[in-house]
PDB file of C-alpha atoms in Angstrom:
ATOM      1  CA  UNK A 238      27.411  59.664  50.221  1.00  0.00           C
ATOM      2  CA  UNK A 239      27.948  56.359  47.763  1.00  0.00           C
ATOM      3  CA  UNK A 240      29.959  53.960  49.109  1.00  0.00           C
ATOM      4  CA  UNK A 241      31.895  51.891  46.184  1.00  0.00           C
ATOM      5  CA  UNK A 242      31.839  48.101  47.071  1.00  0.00           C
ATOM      6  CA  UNK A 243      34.238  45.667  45.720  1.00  0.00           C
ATOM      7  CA  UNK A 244      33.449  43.667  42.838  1.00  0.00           C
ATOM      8  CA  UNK A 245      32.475  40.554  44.889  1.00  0.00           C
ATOM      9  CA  UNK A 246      30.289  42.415  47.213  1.00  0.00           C
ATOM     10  CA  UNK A 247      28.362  44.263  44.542  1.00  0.00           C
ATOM     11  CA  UNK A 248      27.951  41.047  42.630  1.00  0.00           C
ATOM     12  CA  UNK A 249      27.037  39.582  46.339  1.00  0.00           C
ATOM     13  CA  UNK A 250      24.641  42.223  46.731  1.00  0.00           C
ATOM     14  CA  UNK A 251      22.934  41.727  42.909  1.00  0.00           C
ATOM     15  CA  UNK A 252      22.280  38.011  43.517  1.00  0.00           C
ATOM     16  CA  UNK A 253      20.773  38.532  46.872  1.00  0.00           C
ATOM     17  CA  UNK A 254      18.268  41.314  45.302  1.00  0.00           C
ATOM     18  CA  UNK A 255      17.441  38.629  42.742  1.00  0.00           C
ATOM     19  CA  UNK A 256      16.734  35.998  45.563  1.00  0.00           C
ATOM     20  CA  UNK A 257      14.363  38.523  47.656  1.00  0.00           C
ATOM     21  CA  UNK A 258      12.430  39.087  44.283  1.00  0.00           C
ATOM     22  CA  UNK A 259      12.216  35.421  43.039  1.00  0.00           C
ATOM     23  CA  UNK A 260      11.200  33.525  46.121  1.00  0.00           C
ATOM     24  CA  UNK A 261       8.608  31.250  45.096  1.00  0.00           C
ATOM     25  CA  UNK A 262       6.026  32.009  47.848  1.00  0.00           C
ATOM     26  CA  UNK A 263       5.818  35.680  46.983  1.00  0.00           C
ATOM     27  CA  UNK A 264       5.658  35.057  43.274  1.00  0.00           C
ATOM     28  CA  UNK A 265       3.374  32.496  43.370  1.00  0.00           C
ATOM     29  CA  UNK A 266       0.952  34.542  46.213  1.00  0.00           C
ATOM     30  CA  UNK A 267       1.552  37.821  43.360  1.00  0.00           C
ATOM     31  CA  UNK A 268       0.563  35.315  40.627  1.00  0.00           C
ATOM     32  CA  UNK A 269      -2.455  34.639  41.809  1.00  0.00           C
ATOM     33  CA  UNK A 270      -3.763  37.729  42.656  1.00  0.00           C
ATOM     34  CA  UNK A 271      -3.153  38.691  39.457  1.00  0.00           C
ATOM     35  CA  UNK A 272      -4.936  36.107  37.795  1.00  0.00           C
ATOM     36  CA  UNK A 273      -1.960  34.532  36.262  1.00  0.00           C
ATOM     37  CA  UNK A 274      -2.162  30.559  35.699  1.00  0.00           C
ATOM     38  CA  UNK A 275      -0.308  28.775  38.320  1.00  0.00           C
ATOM     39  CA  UNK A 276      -2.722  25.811  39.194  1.00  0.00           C
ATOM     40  CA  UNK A 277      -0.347  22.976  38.110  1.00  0.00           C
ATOM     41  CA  UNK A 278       2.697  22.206  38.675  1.00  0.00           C
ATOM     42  CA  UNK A 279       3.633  22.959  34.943  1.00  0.00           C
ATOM     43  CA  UNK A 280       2.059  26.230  35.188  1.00  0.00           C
ATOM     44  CA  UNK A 281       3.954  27.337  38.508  1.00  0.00           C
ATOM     45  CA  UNK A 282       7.570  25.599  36.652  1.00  0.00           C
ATOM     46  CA  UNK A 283       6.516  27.800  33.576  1.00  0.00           C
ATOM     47  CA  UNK A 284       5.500  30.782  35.791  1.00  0.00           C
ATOM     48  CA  UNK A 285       8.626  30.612  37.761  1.00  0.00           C
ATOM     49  CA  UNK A 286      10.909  30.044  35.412  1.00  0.00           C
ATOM     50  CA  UNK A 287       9.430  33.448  33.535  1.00  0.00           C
ATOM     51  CA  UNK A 288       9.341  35.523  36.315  1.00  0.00           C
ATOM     52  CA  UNK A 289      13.100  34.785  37.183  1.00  0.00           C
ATOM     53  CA  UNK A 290      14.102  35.398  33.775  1.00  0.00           C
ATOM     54  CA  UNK A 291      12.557  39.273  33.951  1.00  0.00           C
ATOM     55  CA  UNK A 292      13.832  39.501  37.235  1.00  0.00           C
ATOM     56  CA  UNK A 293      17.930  38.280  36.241  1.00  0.00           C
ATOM     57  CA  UNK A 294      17.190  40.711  33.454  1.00  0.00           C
ATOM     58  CA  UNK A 295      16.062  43.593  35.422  1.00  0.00           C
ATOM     59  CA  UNK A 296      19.176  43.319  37.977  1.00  0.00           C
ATOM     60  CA  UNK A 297      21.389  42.587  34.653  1.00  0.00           C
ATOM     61  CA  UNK A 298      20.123  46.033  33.611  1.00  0.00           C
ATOM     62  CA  UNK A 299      20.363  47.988  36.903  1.00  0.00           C
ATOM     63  CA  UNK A 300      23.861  46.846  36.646  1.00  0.00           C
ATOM     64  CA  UNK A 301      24.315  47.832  32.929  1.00  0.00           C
ATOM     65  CA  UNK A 302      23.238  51.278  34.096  1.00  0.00           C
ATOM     66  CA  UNK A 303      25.085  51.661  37.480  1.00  0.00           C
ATOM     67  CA  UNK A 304      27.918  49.756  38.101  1.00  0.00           C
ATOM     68  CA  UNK A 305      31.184  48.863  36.511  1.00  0.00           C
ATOM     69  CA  UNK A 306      31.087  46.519  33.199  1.00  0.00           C
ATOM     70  CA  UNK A 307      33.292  44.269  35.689  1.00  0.00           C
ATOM     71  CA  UNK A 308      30.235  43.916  37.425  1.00  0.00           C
ATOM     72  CA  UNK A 309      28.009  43.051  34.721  1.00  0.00           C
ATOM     73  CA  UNK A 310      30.441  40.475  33.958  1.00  0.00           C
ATOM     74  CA  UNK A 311      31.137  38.846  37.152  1.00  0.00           C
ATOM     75  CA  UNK A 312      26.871  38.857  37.559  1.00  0.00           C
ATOM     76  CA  UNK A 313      26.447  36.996  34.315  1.00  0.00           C
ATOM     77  CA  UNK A 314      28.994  35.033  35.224  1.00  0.00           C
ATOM     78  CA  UNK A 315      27.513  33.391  38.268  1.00  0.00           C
ATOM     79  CA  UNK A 316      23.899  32.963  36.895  1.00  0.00           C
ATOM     80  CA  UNK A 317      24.742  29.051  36.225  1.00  0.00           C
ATOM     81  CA  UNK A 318      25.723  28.667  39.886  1.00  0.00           C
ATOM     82  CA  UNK A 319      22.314  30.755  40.768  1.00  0.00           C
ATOM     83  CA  UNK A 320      19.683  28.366  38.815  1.00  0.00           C
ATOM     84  CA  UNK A 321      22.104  24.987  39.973  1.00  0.00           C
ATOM     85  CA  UNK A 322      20.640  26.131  43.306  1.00  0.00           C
ATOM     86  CA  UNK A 323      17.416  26.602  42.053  1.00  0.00           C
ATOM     87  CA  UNK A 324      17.477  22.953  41.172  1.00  0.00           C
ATOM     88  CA  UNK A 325      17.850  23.532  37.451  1.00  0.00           C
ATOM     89  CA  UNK A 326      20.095  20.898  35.441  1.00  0.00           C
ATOM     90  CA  UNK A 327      22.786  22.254  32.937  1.00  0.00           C
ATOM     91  CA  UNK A 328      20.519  21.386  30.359  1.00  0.00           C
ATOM     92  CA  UNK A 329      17.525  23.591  31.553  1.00  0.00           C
ATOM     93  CA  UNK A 330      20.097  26.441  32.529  1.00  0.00           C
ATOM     94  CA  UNK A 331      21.375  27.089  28.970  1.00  0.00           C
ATOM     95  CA  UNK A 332      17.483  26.970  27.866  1.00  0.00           C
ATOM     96  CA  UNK A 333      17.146  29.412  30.284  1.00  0.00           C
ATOM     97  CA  UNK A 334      19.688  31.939  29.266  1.00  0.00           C
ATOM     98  CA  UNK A 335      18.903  30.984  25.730  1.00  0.00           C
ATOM     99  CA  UNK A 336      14.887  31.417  25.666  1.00  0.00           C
ATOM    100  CA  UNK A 337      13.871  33.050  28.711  1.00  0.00           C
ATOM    101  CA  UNK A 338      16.267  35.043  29.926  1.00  0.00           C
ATOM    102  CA  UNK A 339      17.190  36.389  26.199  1.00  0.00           C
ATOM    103  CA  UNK A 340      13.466  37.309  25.898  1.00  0.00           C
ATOM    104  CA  UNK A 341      13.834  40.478  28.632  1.00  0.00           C
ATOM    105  CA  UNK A 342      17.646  40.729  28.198  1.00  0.00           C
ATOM    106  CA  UNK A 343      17.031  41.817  24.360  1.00  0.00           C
ATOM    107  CA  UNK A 344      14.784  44.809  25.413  1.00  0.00           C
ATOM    108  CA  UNK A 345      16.752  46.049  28.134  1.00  0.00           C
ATOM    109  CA  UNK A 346      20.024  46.217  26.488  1.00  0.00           C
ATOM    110  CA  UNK A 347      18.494  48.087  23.759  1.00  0.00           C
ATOM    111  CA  UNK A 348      16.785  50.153  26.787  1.00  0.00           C
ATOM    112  CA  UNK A 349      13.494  49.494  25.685  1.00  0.00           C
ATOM    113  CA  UNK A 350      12.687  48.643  29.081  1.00  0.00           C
ATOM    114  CA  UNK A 351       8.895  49.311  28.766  1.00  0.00           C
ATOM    115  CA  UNK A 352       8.502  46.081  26.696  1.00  0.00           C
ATOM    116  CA  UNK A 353       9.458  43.658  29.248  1.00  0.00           C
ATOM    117  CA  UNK A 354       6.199  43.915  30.521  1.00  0.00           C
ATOM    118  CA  UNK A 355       4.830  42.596  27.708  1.00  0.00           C
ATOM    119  CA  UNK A 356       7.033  40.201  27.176  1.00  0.00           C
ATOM    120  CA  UNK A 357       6.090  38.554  30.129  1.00  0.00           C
ATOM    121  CA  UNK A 358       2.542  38.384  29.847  1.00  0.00           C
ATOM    122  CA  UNK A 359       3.033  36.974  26.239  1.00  0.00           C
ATOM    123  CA  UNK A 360       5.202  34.496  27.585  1.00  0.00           C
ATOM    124  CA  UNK A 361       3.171  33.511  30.511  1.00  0.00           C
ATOM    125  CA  UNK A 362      -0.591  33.642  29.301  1.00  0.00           C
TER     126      UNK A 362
END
Protein backbone atom coordinates (compact mmCIF):
# COMPACT_ATOMS: atom_id res chain seq x y z
CA UNK A 1 0.00 0.00 0.00
CA UNK A 2 1.46 3.80 -0.83
CA UNK A 3 0.85 6.07 1.64
CA UNK A 4 0.53 9.82 0.10
CA UNK A 5 2.44 12.31 2.41
CA UNK A 6 1.77 15.92 2.51
CA UNK A 7 3.72 18.24 0.59
CA UNK A 8 5.97 19.26 3.55
CA UNK A 9 6.67 15.79 4.59
CA UNK A 10 7.61 14.53 1.15
CA UNK A 11 9.78 17.56 0.65
CA UNK A 12 10.98 16.67 4.46
CA UNK A 13 11.63 13.31 3.41
CA UNK A 14 13.69 14.42 -0.10
CA UNK A 15 16.10 16.66 1.84
CA UNK A 16 16.82 14.12 4.45
CA UNK A 17 17.67 11.40 1.55
CA UNK A 18 19.98 14.09 0.19
CA UNK A 19 21.68 14.56 3.69
CA UNK A 20 22.22 10.59 4.23
CA UNK A 21 23.88 10.59 0.67
CA UNK A 22 26.06 13.79 0.98
CA UNK A 23 27.62 13.44 4.38
CA UNK A 24 31.10 14.29 3.98
CA UNK A 25 32.66 11.28 5.80
CA UNK A 26 31.03 8.75 3.52
CA UNK A 27 31.82 10.68 0.38
CA UNK A 28 35.08 11.44 1.16
CA UNK A 29 35.84 7.50 2.57
CA UNK A 30 33.90 6.49 -1.24
CA UNK A 31 36.28 9.04 -2.85
CA UNK A 32 39.09 7.55 -1.95
CA UNK A 33 38.55 4.19 -2.61
CA UNK A 34 37.82 5.10 -5.80
CA UNK A 35 40.82 6.86 -6.53
CA UNK A 36 39.22 10.18 -6.86
CA UNK A 37 41.49 13.33 -5.81
CA UNK A 38 40.58 14.52 -2.46
CA UNK A 39 44.09 15.20 -0.83
CA UNK A 40 43.61 19.00 -0.33
CA UNK A 41 41.36 20.87 0.93
CA UNK A 42 40.51 22.32 -2.62
CA UNK A 43 40.15 18.94 -3.93
CA UNK A 44 37.67 17.67 -1.09
CA UNK A 45 35.64 21.57 -1.55
CA UNK A 46 35.69 20.65 -5.37
CA UNK A 47 34.82 16.96 -4.70
CA UNK A 48 32.07 17.83 -2.40
CA UNK A 49 30.62 20.39 -3.97
CA UNK A 50 30.30 17.84 -7.24
CA UNK A 51 29.06 15.06 -5.56
CA UNK A 52 26.16 17.15 -3.94
CA UNK A 53 25.29 18.60 -7.12
CA UNK A 54 24.61 14.81 -8.74
CA UNK A 55 23.11 13.91 -5.67
CA UNK A 56 20.33 17.30 -5.49
CA UNK A 57 19.96 16.24 -9.09
CA UNK A 58 19.27 12.67 -8.62
CA UNK A 59 16.52 13.38 -5.75
CA UNK A 60 15.31 16.42 -8.14
CA UNK A 61 14.71 13.60 -10.65
CA UNK A 62 13.21 10.87 -8.41
CA UNK A 63 10.83 13.60 -7.68
CA UNK A 64 10.27 14.62 -11.37
CA UNK A 65 9.31 10.98 -11.85
CA UNK A 66 7.24 10.21 -8.67
CA UNK A 67 5.74 12.81 -6.94
CA UNK A 68 3.56 15.79 -7.54
CA UNK A 69 5.14 18.90 -9.62
CA UNK A 70 4.19 20.67 -6.15
CA UNK A 71 6.82 18.69 -4.88
CA UNK A 72 9.41 19.36 -7.30
CA UNK A 73 8.73 22.85 -6.61
CA UNK A 74 8.68 23.11 -2.97
CA UNK A 75 12.28 20.79 -3.22
CA UNK A 76 13.89 23.34 -5.48
CA UNK A 77 12.64 25.73 -3.50
CA UNK A 78 14.48 24.97 -0.31
CA UNK A 79 17.90 24.06 -1.90
CA UNK A 80 19.25 27.73 -0.82
CA UNK A 81 18.29 26.99 2.79
CA UNK A 82 20.04 23.33 2.26
CA UNK A 83 23.69 24.64 1.06
CA UNK A 84 23.26 27.93 3.81
CA UNK A 85 23.62 24.95 6.16
CA UNK A 86 26.24 23.50 4.37
CA UNK A 87 28.14 26.66 5.04
CA UNK A 88 27.86 27.96 1.49
CA UNK A 89 27.48 31.92 1.05
CA UNK A 90 24.71 33.28 -1.37
CA UNK A 91 27.32 33.87 -3.68
CA UNK A 92 28.64 30.20 -3.92
CA UNK A 93 24.89 28.92 -3.80
CA UNK A 94 23.78 30.55 -7.09
CA UNK A 95 27.27 29.15 -8.61
CA UNK A 96 26.08 26.12 -7.45
CA UNK A 97 22.71 25.90 -9.01
CA UNK A 98 24.19 27.70 -11.94
CA UNK A 99 27.40 25.38 -12.76
CA UNK A 100 27.15 22.37 -10.80
CA UNK A 101 23.97 21.55 -10.15
CA UNK A 102 22.83 22.54 -13.93
CA UNK A 103 25.56 20.10 -15.11
CA UNK A 104 23.38 16.74 -13.85
CA UNK A 105 20.03 18.64 -13.79
CA UNK A 106 20.34 19.10 -17.78
CA UNK A 107 20.63 15.27 -18.35
CA UNK A 108 18.07 14.18 -16.10
CA UNK A 109 15.34 16.38 -17.18
CA UNK A 110 15.93 15.32 -20.62
CA UNK A 111 16.05 11.64 -18.95
CA UNK A 112 19.30 10.95 -20.17
CA UNK A 113 20.12 9.78 -16.87
CA UNK A 114 23.04 7.51 -17.97
CA UNK A 115 25.22 10.62 -18.61
CA UNK A 116 25.42 11.88 -15.20
CA UNK A 117 27.96 9.53 -14.62
CA UNK A 118 30.05 11.01 -16.84
CA UNK A 119 29.45 14.15 -16.04
CA UNK A 120 30.84 13.71 -12.85
CA UNK A 121 33.98 12.18 -13.55
CA UNK A 122 34.61 14.99 -16.18
CA UNK A 123 33.91 17.40 -13.66
CA UNK A 124 35.88 15.92 -10.91
CA UNK A 125 39.14 14.44 -12.60
Amino acid sequence: MKRKLSVARAVEAAGILFELNTGETGVLAMAQKAGLPCGTEEEKKSLMLEWRAFVHAAVLYGLMVQAPNVVVVEYLRVTQDMLRNLGYSPEEAEAFVDGAFRSYSDPMVRTKTQECPAVFFRRVL
